[in-house]
């Protein structure tokens, strides 16, 4: 491949780049959050990637899962050293949990799936920061940050995911020895899923039901040593292993963990929010319930960011491929057009670029809001937590679901070659598809948001003030059908009217069901399909609003053509979703059938207008080839050369005749001569 | 696992089975097409599966791709012997291409992905039957059927898929030696994708541009020997290999193939439809253009059948798991309900069961129609070919797309555990997702159907008769908006009105674009997004109509409860798609907003009515555990025991400390002590 990487850019891609009418670097700066960030990102990428340490001699796809894992451990160690170098060179780098988006981004060059060390910096360290007392932090943090120990976070059990109160693992305090005794009372109580748990980590944060003085105080976090620091042997009383192959994340040795009267010191309970004293007295320190959301919300914000990033990769691959791939002959005698010239292809791809932007800007906005929440929480003010929790829930659900859907659409748009692992697209789908489930399943999260929305609706109905993201509910009580208008603001207002309408239907259904004698819980349960849909509609309105407002703000000083193309993409997003939701718009706004047919034609015109800038738009994501891992998406567009070169690396091609012929086939074929 | 397979049925599943109010066996007979078929299927399954030959000592997921391939060859040989036994015992078995649905079905127990021999019986043999003269068949068929030679079918090239006329491989006739000289003139001309081509087959049907006497006569099929029959070494002039890992089908050694002045005898041209005489004269024998569709259409019919079958597997897994999995506590103090009790879960699952039925019955109906077409073609009558081609195109597109979508929905419904490969669900998705692309991509096929629909619309407009599946177009010209009614027939009529409305919009758009001076091709191209949507709407109407009519016919003599539950499922299908298409219904029928809100409530009532019979419905698919390959879906419901047992089989758990600790991690962790 090193030879390939020096090839000339494919003439079709060169032509596309010549056609681009806007300054790509300006867009890159907007996406990075300013020129300085771009420079810092590029510096990080140069340090991490220029020497080729990320590259495998044999592609991982040809290895067994065990070999893949061992190779991933090797690269995790290499990568840890590289991070050390980056931090030494770039002081002041934002490194919360050593896991800032910039560092996280570059790590994707090393790991097609994921590092087995990921949850050490992604969950173990942040949880120590969030749940330990200052004294405990002083003991654990330096050891963890310096990687003298390596940990993960084990909450989910074989039989328990979403419902944390149902966890079965127990931690029973024994004042005699001043230890907690950990136990796994049943098969379903085994910890299951934690990344790195199977073979990699020697420590682990364990969520268990705390018992002291015969009373259960609910789930609490504990720091538990699992393996000997020198020999790495599992300690007596620990049953541990890897859970087996998954759709993705196969380099992360997700593990299971059981305890058989395993004792840990009292001090290993994470005591910021609650404590057990030496004599076994339970003391609640802080508003425990609310504070434990902190790490969870942090992870959700990161997941929205990753969804956007991975969708940007998929767009880059599919758009570049669509510029190089030629197919069919719609006009007799003419040549085969680039497949991107087909309107159906533009329909598949440009919404993906727009969504990558929409999610990225929503994620940035969510990050700023979250920082504000954190600042307020330090002063003990948790008033904004419910709104933020509702927001982070639905944004995580909708972002990961949309990103997975559109990544798959990018793969479909690449036809057969998209099915090759070397396209990079199946890996992206497998990865993002997992994020749709973990840290809060799609349906469960939307129902959490729905609870907030129903309350907000009732407040608005009572004439009370509501928080900003649901202020549209107040207008909904004006009694007028929302006036349709196809301007960006008009469409956002219509989406808000749809959300308000759908929330209203849910409220009325719940009330009428309760009037028939059903309990509140039963009436709620019977309305959940519509509640999920209402939450999705709310989230779509929030993303649409945020996206268009952020584009206006961020391009205020941009050159006219950058402003133009960014506004076009915003409209692609709005028109696309309006056309996907015509039923709701007809029900809750004044839109007419003619308006819909017109909007369809406007949408098609827009696609054709964006077409010449499509390659420029994905180039502006500025994703190095090392991050894309794609034969179809490389900057030079040498698709066919790369596909063939990659095939030649297959061990299946190392010998002209596979042994299976002599062992199995020959007796069969020759058996009846 | 052998121990596990003797475990008692999980009490929750036993309870579900006790609740089932209909005779499951009756439904099984309906699905199999009669009691006799069920008995024959079970006999085949007993012969093939009772001795455990399908089972791997080490699960395939733990192997490298090369090991997986070699194991698949081993099992293909075992399976070939088993097929021989089955055919010896069950004379009269329908074995077109030795690939009848019943045999195809049982092979899934042997291959989680696919057999490297699949295209030998799936494409090589049928193409010999369809494209060779009787003399050629007499030579090739016995050798192929007896597996003295093994072949595949190579059409697609690295740079050419859909557009067959664009293929670049050449076969140039040389009258001196009476041979064809095969060449691969460019990199993009390499054959690419054919299953079994990389390492397994020794013969291959190659589609190439035929040149004789300096004239190109377009693409024709040739039988080409690739490897020595004894040594399996590639012959001189053949460049061959495996294309590398894919999302699925990894046991099928999909291959590439290039020719360098490779000569084959004149007789190896498949000469049923066209011939090259000794002196190089080209003679067209039959209506070549239409006849070459035959194999392609046959494969499409099979793909609809497989889509239904694989979706049935996914339903079985997800419904059984949802009966055993318990989660959350919606009512304080009460226990955790089975997740199937949640309405959102019923909404995810029951449409999948209904779709599996709808596709299965549509596939059977398509099969009967196809047989009729074949019979007519024998008498030289090809009048029905356009309608059937349009039907098979859109049904293949929509069936594979819907099945893939709903299999993924089943996976989502299983939460985290659905992400485990041992759930069986990711493999099903990977498999069906490929069928959405190959043998005609989704978008391309729907546009083919659209051409037929536009023509039919114009005929109806001109008052001419149209064929049965588009007879609704005639009604569309009555000028009245279709009257909404929520009966099955009413909904089908509404779907037809939607299809007619959407086709009409396309016709008007194309005409108005042509009036502005655009060519017919350009006007068509600008309308393709809406043409795809119109075809989908047409196909939805066809499936809905077929499904409800077939259920009425097939349950005419059923017991009342079987009739009842089958009708409920039909309504789930119709209500679901009506609620997904409210925008179109509001535009093209008289449905009101109140009707929509009512239909939503009726849909929810229906889900609750089906709930007690859900496990019975998936049991009625009668899928043996060997076919499901699922820890979550086994008949006994021992989900957690199986997950743990499967994890224990991971080679990652064979040793307490992985070597990667000593080799890589220890130096890192201990480096800074």
Coordinates of C-alpha atoms in Angstrom, one line a residue, chain B residues 301-563:
Chain B
X301 CA -37.8 -15.5 -6.7
X302 CA -35.5 -17.6 -4.5
X303 CA -34.3 -14.4 -2.8
X304 CA -37.8 -13.3 -1.7
X305 CA -38.2 -16.8 -0.3
X306 CA -34.9 -16.6 1.6
X307 CA -35.8 -13.1 2.9
X308 CA -39.0 -14.5 4.4
X309 CA -37.2 -17.5 5.9
X310 CA -34.4 -15.5 7.5
X311 CA -36.9 -12.9 8.9
X312 CA -38.8 -15.8 10.4
X313 CA -35.6 -16.9 12.2
X314 CA -35.0 -13.4 13.5
X315 CA -38.6 -13.2 14.8
X316 CA -38.3 -16.6 16.5
X317 CA -35.2 -15.5 18.3
X318 CA -36.4 -12.1 19.4
X319 CA -39.9 -13.2 20.5
X320 CA -38.6 -16.1 22.6
X321 CA -36.0 -13.9 24.2
X322 CA -38.6 -11.2 24.9
X323 CA -40.6 -13.8 26.8
X324 CA -37.7 -14.8 29.0
X325 CA -36.0 -11.4 29.5
X326 CA -37.5 -9.3 32.3
X327 CA -36.8 -5.7 32.8
X328 CA -37.6 -2.6 35.0
X329 CA -40.4 -2.1 37.4
X330 CA -43.2 0.1 35.9
X331 CA -45.3 -0.5 39.0
X332 CA -43.7 0.0 42.5
X333 CA -43.5 -3.2 44.4
X334 CA -44.4 -5.4 41.4
X335 CA -41.8 -7.7 39.8
X336 CA -40.0 -7.0 36.6
X337 CA -42.3 -7.8 33.6
X338 CA -41.3 -9.9 30.6
X339 CA -40.1 -7.3 28.1
X340 CA -42.7 -8.6 25.6
X341 CA -45.3 -7.0 27.9
X342 CA -44.1 -3.6 26.8
X343 CA -46.2 -2.1 24.0
X344 CA -43.1 -0.7 22.3
X345 CA -41.6 -4.2 22.2
X346 CA -44.8 -5.6 20.6
X347 CA -44.7 -2.7 18.1
X348 CA -41.1 -3.8 17.2
X349 CA -41.8 -7.5 17.0
X350 CA -45.3 -8.3 15.7
X351 CA -44.8 -6.4 12.4
X352 CA -41.8 -8.7 11.9
X353 CA -43.9 -11.8 12.3
X354 CA -46.5 -10.4 10.0
X355 CA -43.9 -9.4 7.4
X356 CA -42.4 -12.9 7.5
X357 CA -45.8 -14.2 6.6
X358 CA -46.5 -11.6 4.0
X359 CA -43.2 -12.2 2.2
X360 CA -43.5 -16.0 2.4
X361 CA -47.0 -16.0 0.9
X362 CA -46.0 -13.4 -1.7
X363 CA -43.0 -15.5 -2.6
X364 CA -45.2 -18.6 -3.0
X365 CA -47.6 -16.6 -5.1
X366 CA -44.7 -15.3 -7.2
X367 CA -43.4 -18.8 -7.6
X368 CA -46.8 -19.9 -9.0
X369 CA -46.9 -16.9 -11.3
X370 CA -43.4 -17.6 -12.5
X371 CA -44.2 -21.3 -13.2
X372 CA -47.1 -20.0 -15.3
X373 CA -44.7 -17.7 -17.2
X374 CA -42.3 -20.5 -17.8
X375 CA -45.0 -22.7 -19.2
X376 CA -46.1 -20.0 -21.5
X377 CA -42.6 -19.2 -22.6
X378 CA -42.2 -22.8 -23.7
X379 CA -45.0 -22.1 -26.3
X380 CA -43.1 -19.0 -27.4
X381 CA -45.5 -16.6 -25.6
X382 CA -43.6 -14.0 -23.7
X383 CA -46.4 -11.4 -23.4
X384 CA -46.6 -11.8 -19.6
X385 CA -42.8 -11.4 -19.2
X386 CA -42.9 -7.6 -18.7
X387 CA -45.4 -7.7 -15.9
X388 CA -43.6 -10.6 -14.3
X389 CA -40.3 -9.0 -14.6
X390 CA -41.6 -5.7 -13.1
X391 CA -43.1 -7.8 -10.2
X392 CA -40.0 -9.9 -9.5
X393 CA -37.9 -6.7 -9.6
X394 CA -39.9 -4.7 -7.0
X395 CA -40.7 -7.7 -4.8
X396 CA -37.0 -8.7 -4.7
X397 CA -36.1 -5.1 -3.8
X398 CA -38.8 -4.5 -1.2
X399 CA -38.6 -8.0 0.3
X400 CA -34.9 -8.0 0.9
X401 CA -34.9 -4.4 2.1
X402 CA -37.9 -4.9 4.5
X403 CA -36.4 -8.2 5.8
X404 CA -33.0 -6.6 6.5
X405 CA -34.7 -3.7 8.2
X406 CA -36.9 -5.9 10.4
X407 CA -34.1 -8.3 11.2
X408 CA -32.2 -5.4 12.5
X409 CA -35.3 -4.3 14.4
X410 CA -35.4 -7.7 16.0
X411 CA -31.8 -7.3 17.0
X412 CA -32.5 -3.9 18.5
X413 CA -35.4 -5.5 20.4
X414 CA -32.9 -7.8 22.0
X415 CA -30.8 -5.0 23.5
X416 CA -27.2 -5.6 24.2
X417 CA -27.4 -9.4 23.9
X418 CA -28.6 -9.0 20.3
X419 CA -25.2 -7.5 19.6
X420 CA -23.5 -10.8 20.5
X421 CA -22.7 -13.0 17.4
X422 CA -24.1 -15.9 19.4
X423 CA -27.5 -14.3 19.3
X424 CA -27.5 -15.3 15.6
X425 CA -29.0 -11.9 14.6
X426 CA -25.9 -10.1 13.3
X427 CA -25.3 -13.0 10.9
X428 CA -28.8 -12.9 9.6
X429 CA -28.6 -9.2 9.0
X430 CA -25.3 -9.5 7.2
X431 CA -26.6 -12.2 5.0
X432 CA -30.0 -10.6 4.1
X433 CA -28.4 -7.2 3.7
X434 CA -26.2 -8.5 0.9
X435 CA -29.2 -9.8 -0.9
X436 CA -30.6 -6.2 -1.0
X437 CA -27.6 -5.4 -3.3
X438 CA -26.7 -8.4 -5.3
X439 CA -28.7 -9.7 -8.3
X440 CA -30.1 -6.2 -8.8
X441 CA -29.6 -3.3 -6.4
X442 CA -32.7 -1.9 -4.6
X443 CA -32.8 1.4 -6.4
X444 CA -32.0 0.0 -9.8
X445 CA -34.7 -2.7 -9.6
X446 CA -37.4 -0.2 -8.4
X447 CA -36.6 2.0 -11.4
X448 CA -37.0 -1.0 -13.6
X449 CA -40.5 -1.5 -12.2
X450 CA -41.1 2.2 -12.5
X451 CA -40.7 1.9 -16.3
X452 CA -43.4 -0.7 -16.4
X453 CA -45.6 1.4 -14.2
X454 CA -45.3 4.5 -16.3
X455 CA -46.2 2.6 -19.4
X456 CA -49.1 1.0 -17.7
X457 CA -50.3 4.4 -16.5
X458 CA -50.2 5.7 -20.1
X459 CA -52.2 2.7 -21.3
X460 CA -54.8 3.2 -18.6
X461 CA -55.0 6.9 -19.4
X462 CA -55.6 6.0 -23.1
X463 CA -58.4 3.7 -21.9
X464 CA -56.6 0.6 -22.9
X465 CA -56.7 -2.6 -20.8
X466 CA -53.9 -3.1 -18.3
X467 CA -52.5 -6.3 -16.6
X468 CA -54.0 -7.5 -13.3
X469 CA -51.4 -6.1 -10.8
X470 CA -51.9 -2.6 -12.1
X471 CA -55.6 -2.7 -12.8
X472 CA -56.0 -0.2 -10.0
X473 CA -54.7 2.4 -12.4
X474 CA -57.8 2.3 -14.4
X475 CA -59.9 3.2 -11.4
X476 CA -57.5 6.1 -10.7
X477 CA -58.9 7.9 -13.7
X478 CA -62.4 8.0 -12.3
X479 CA -61.4 11.4 -10.8
X480 CA -62.7 10.6 -7.3
X481 CA -60.5 10.5 -4.3
X482 CA -60.4 7.0 -2.9
X483 CA -62.8 6.5 0.0
X484 CA -60.9 5.5 3.2
X485 CA -62.1 2.5 5.0
X486 CA -60.1 0.6 7.7
X487 CA -61.2 -2.9 6.6
X488 CA -58.4 -5.0 5.0
X489 CA -59.9 -4.5 1.5
X490 CA -60.3 -0.8 2.2
X491 CA -56.7 -0.4 3.2
X492 CA -55.5 -2.3 0.2
X493 CA -57.6 -0.1 -2.0
X494 CA -56.1 2.9 -0.3
X495 CA -52.6 1.7 -0.9
X496 CA -53.5 1.2 -4.6
X497 CA -54.8 4.8 -4.6
X498 CA -51.5 6.0 -3.1
X499 CA -49.5 4.1 -5.7
X500 CA -51.7 5.4 -8.5
X501 CA -51.4 9.0 -7.1
X502 CA -47.6 8.7 -6.9
X503 CA -47.3 7.3 -10.4
X504 CA -49.5 10.1 -11.7
X505 CA -47.3 12.8 -10.1
X506 CA -44.2 11.2 -11.7
X507 CA -46.0 11.2 -15.1
X508 CA -46.9 14.8 -14.7
X509 CA -43.5 15.8 -13.6
X510 CA -41.8 14.1 -16.5
X511 CA -44.2 15.7 -19.0
X512 CA -43.8 19.2 -17.6
X513 CA -40.0 18.8 -17.6
X514 CA -40.1 17.7 -21.2
X515 CA -42.2 20.7 -22.1
X516 CA -39.4 22.9 -20.9
X517 CA -37.2 21.3 -23.5
X518 CA -35.6 18.5 -21.6
X519 CA -35.0 15.2 -23.3
X520 CA -37.0 12.2 -22.2
X521 CA -33.9 10.7 -20.5
X522 CA -33.2 13.9 -18.6
X523 CA -36.8 14.4 -17.5
X524 CA -36.8 10.8 -16.3
X525 CA -33.6 11.2 -14.4
X526 CA -34.9 14.3 -12.6
X527 CA -37.9 12.3 -11.5
X528 CA -36.1 9.2 -10.2
X529 CA -36.5 9.9 -6.5
X530 CA -40.2 10.0 -6.9
X531 CA -40.2 7.1 -9.3
X532 CA -38.5 4.9 -6.7
X533 CA -41.1 6.0 -4.2
X534 CA -43.9 5.2 -6.6
X535 CA -42.5 1.7 -7.3
X536 CA -42.3 1.1 -3.6
X537 CA -45.9 2.2 -3.1
X538 CA -46.9 -0.1 -5.9
X539 CA -45.1 -3.1 -4.4
X540 CA -46.6 -2.3 -1.0
X541 CA -50.0 -2.5 -2.5
X542 CA -49.2 -5.8 -4.3
X543 CA -47.8 -7.4 -1.1
X544 CA -50.8 -6.1 1.0
X545 CA -53.3 -7.4 -1.6
X546 CA -51.5 -10.8 -2.0
X547 CA -51.1 -11.3 1.7
X548 CA -54.7 -10.6 2.6
X549 CA -56.1 -12.6 -0.3
X550 CA -53.7 -15.6 0.4
X551 CA -54.7 -15.6 4.0
X552 CA -58.3 -15.7 3.2
X553 CA -57.7 -18.6 0.7
X554 CA -55.3 -20.5 2.9
X555 CA -57.4 -20.3 6.1
X556 CA -60.8 -21.0 4.4
X557 CA -60.9 -24.4 6.2
X558 CA -58.9 -23.6 9.3
X559 CA -60.2 -23.7 12.8
X560 CA -61.6 -20.4 14.1
X561 CA -58.7 -19.5 16.3
X562 CA -56.2 -20.1 13.6
X563 CA -58.2 -18.0 11.2

